[in-house]
Coordinates of N, CA and C in Angstrom, one line a residue:
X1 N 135.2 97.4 112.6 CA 136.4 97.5 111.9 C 137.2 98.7 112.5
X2 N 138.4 98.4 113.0 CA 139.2 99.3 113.4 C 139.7 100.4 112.1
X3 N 140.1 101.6 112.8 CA 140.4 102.6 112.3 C 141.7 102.4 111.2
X4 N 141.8 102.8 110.2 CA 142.9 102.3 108.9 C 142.6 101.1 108.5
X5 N 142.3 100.2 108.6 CA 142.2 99.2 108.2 C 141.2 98.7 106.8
X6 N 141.2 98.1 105.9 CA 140.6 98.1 104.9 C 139.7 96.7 104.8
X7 N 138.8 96.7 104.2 CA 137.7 95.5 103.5 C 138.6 94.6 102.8
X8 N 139.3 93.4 103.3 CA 140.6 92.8 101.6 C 139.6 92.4 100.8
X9 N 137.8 92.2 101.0 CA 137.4 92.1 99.4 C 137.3 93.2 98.6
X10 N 137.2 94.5 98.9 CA 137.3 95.3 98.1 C 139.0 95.7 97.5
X11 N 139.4 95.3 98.5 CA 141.2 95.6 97.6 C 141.2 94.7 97.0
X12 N 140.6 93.4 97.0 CA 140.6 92.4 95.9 C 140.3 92.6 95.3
X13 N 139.3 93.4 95.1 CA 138.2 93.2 93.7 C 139.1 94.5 92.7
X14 N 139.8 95.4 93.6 CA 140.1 96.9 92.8 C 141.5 95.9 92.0
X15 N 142.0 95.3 92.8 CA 143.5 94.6 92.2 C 142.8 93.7 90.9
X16 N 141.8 93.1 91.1 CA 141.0 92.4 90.4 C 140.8 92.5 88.5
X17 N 140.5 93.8 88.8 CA 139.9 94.7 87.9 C 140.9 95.9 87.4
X18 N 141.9 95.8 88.0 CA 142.9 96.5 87.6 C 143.2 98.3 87.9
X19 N 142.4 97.9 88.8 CA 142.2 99.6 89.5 C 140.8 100.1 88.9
X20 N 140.3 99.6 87.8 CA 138.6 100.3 87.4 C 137.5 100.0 88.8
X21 N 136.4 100.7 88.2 CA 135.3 100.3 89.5 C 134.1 100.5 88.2
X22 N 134.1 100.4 86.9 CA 132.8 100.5 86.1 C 133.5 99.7 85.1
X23 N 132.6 99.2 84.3 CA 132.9 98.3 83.2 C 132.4 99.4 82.2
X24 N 133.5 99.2 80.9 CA 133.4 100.3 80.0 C 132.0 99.7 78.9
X25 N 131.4 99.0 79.1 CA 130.3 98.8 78.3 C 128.8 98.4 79.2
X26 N 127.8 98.8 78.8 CA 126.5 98.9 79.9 C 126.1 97.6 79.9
X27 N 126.0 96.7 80.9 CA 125.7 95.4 81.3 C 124.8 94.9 82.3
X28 N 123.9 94.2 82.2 CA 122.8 94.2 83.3 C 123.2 93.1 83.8
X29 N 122.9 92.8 85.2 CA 122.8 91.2 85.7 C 122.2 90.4 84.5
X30 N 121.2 90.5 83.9 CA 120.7 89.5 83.0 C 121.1 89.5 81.5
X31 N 122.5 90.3 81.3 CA 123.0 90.5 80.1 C 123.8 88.8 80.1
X32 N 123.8 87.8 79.0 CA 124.2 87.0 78.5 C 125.5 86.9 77.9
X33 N 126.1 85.9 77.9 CA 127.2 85.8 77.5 C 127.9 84.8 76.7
X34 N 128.7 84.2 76.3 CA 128.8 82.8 75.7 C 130.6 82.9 74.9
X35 N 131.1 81.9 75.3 CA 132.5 82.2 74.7 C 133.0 81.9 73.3
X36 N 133.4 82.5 72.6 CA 133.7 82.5 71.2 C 135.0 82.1 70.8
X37 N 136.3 82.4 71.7 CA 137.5 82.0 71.3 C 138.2 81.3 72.5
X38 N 139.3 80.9 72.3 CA 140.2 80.6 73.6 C 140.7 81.4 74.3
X39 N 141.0 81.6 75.8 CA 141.8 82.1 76.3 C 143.1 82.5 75.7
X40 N 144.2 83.3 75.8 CA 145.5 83.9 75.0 C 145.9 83.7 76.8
X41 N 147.6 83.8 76.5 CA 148.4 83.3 77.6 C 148.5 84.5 78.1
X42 N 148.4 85.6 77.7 CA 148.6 87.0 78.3 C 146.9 87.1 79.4
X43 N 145.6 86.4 79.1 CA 144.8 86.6 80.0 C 145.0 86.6 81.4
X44 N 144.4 87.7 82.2 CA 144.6 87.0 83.7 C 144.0 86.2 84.1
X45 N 143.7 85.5 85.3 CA 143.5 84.2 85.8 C 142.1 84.4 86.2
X46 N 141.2 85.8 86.1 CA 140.1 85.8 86.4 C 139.2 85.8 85.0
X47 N 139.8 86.2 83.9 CA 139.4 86.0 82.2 C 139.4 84.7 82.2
X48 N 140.5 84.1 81.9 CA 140.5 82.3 82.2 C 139.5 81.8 82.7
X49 N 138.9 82.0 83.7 CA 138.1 81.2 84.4 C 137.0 81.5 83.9
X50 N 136.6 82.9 83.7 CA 135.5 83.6 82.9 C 134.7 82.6 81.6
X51 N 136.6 82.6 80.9 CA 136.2 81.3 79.5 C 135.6 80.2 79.4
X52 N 136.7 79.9 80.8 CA 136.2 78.3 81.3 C 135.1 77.9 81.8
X53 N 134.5 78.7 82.1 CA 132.8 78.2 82.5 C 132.2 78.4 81.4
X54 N 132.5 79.5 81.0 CA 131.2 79.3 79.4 C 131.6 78.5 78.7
X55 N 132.8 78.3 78.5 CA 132.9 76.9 77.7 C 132.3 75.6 78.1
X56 N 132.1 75.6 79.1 CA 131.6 74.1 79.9 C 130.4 74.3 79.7
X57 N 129.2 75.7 80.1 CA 128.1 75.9 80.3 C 127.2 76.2 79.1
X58 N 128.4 77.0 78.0 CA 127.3 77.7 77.1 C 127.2 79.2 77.6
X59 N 125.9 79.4 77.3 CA 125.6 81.0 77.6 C 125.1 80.8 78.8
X60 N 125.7 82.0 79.6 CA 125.2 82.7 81.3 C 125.4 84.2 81.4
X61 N 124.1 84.5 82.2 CA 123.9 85.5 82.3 C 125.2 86.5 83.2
X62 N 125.2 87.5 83.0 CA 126.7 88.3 84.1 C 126.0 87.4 86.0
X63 N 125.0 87.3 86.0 CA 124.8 87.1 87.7 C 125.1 85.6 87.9
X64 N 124.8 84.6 86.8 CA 125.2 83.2 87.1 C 126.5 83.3 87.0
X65 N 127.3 84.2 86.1 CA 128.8 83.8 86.5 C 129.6 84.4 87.7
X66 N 128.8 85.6 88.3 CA 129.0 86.0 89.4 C 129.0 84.7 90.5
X67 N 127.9 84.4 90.9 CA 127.7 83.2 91.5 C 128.5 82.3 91.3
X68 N 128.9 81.6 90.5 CA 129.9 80.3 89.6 C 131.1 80.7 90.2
X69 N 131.4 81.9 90.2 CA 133.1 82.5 90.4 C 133.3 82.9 91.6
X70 N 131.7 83.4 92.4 CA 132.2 83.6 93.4 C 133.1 85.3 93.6
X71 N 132.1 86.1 92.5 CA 133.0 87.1 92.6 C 131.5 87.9 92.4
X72 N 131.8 89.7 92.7 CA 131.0 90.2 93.2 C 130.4 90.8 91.8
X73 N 129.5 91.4 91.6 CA 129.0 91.7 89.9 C 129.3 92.2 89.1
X74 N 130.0 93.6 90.1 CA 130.7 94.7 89.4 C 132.0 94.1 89.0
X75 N 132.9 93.0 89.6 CA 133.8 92.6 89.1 C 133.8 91.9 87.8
X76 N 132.6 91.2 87.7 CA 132.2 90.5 86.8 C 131.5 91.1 85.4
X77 N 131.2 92.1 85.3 CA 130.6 93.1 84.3 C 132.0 93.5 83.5
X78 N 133.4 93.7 84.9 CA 134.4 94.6 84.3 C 135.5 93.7 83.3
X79 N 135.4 92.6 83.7 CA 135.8 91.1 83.1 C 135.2 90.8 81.8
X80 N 134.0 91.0 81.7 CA 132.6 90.3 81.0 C 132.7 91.4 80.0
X81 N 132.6 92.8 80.2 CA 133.1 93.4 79.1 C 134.8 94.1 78.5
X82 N 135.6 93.4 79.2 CA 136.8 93.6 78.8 C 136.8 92.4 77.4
X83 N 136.5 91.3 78.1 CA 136.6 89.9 76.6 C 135.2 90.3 75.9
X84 N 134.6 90.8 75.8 CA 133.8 91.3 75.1 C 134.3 92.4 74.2
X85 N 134.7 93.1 74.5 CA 135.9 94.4 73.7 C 137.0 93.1 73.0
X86 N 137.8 92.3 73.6 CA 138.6 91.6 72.6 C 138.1 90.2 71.7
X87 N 137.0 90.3 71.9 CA 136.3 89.3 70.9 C 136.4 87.9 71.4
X88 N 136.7 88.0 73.4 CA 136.5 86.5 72.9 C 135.2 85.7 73.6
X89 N 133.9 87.5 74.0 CA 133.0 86.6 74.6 C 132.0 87.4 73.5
X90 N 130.8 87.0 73.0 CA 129.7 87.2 72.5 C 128.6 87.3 73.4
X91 N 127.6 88.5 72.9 CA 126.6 88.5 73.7 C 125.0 88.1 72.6
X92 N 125.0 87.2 72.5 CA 123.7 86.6 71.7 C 122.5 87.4 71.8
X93 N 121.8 87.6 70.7 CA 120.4 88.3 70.9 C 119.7 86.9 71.4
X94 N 118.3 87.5 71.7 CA 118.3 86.8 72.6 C 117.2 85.1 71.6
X95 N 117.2 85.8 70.5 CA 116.9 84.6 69.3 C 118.1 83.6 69.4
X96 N 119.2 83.8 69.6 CA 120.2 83.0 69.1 C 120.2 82.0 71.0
X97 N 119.7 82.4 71.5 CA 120.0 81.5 72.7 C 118.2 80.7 72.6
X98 N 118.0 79.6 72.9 CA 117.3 78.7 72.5 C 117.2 77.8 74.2
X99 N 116.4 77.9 75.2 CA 116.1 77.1 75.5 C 116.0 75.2 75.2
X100 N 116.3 74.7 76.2 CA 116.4 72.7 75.6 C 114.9 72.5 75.6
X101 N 114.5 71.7 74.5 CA 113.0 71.2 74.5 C 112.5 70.5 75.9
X102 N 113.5 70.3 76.6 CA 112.8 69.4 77.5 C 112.2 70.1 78.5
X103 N 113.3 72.0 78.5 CA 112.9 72.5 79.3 C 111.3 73.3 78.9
X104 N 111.2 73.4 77.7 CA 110.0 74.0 77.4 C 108.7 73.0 77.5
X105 N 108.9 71.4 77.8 CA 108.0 70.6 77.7 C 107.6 70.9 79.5
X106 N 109.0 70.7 80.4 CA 108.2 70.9 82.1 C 107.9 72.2 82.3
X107 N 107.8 73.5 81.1 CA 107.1 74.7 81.4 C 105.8 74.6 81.1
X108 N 105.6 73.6 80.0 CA 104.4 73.5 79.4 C 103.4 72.8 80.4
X109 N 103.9 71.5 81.1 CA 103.2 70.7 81.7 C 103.4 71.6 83.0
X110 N 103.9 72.5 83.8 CA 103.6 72.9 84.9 C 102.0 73.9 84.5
X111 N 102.4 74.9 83.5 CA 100.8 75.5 83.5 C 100.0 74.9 83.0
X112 N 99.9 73.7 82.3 CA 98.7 73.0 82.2 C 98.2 72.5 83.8
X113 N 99.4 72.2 84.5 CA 99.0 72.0 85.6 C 98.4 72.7 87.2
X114 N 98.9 74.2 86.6 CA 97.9 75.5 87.1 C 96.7 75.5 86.4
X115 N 96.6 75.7 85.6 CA 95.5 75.8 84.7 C 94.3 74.7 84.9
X116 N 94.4 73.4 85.1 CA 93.4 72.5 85.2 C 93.5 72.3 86.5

């Protein structure tokens, strides 16, 4: 990299985020998420999208929606808890998130299938 010249994912991610570089609430890669309300027309276009997957998916952790968006973690923490401060994403204990039976039947049948 030549001299002056800047990284444009990181001036992405600062424009992104709105000049922050920490998310005001403590979030782990495996902190959960799940959307609760609609997008408002004042959201930016990276909230939006935020919505729009958990709406489709349900609950995901901050790193699957990193992945999904294609955006880097720290951006996605500062997103993740901005609609979390306005109520429109929820973070479920981890009772209220429920694995699908079917997935607990090919957990079951894989360690019976270590096991024997």
């Amino acid at each position: 990299m030549t001299r002056g010249r800047r990284d444009p994912d990181l001036v992405r991610a600062y424009v992104r985020t709105g000049g922050r570089v920490k998310a005001a609430r403590q979030l782990d890669l495996v902190t959960l998420v799940r959307a609760v309300a609609d997008p408002r027309p004042d959201h930016r276009p990276d909230e939006r999208r935020v919505l729009a997957l958990l709406s489709r998916r349900g609950a995901l952790s901050v790193a699957e929606l990193s992945a999904y968006l294609d955006l880097p973690a720290s951006v996605v923490k500062i997103l993740v808890s901005d609609l979390l401060d306005s109520g429109h994403l929820q973070s479920p204990t981890p009772a209220e998130v429920k694995p699908e039976l079917a997935l607990i039947k090919e957990v079951l049948h894989g360690l019976r299938a270590l096991a024997g």
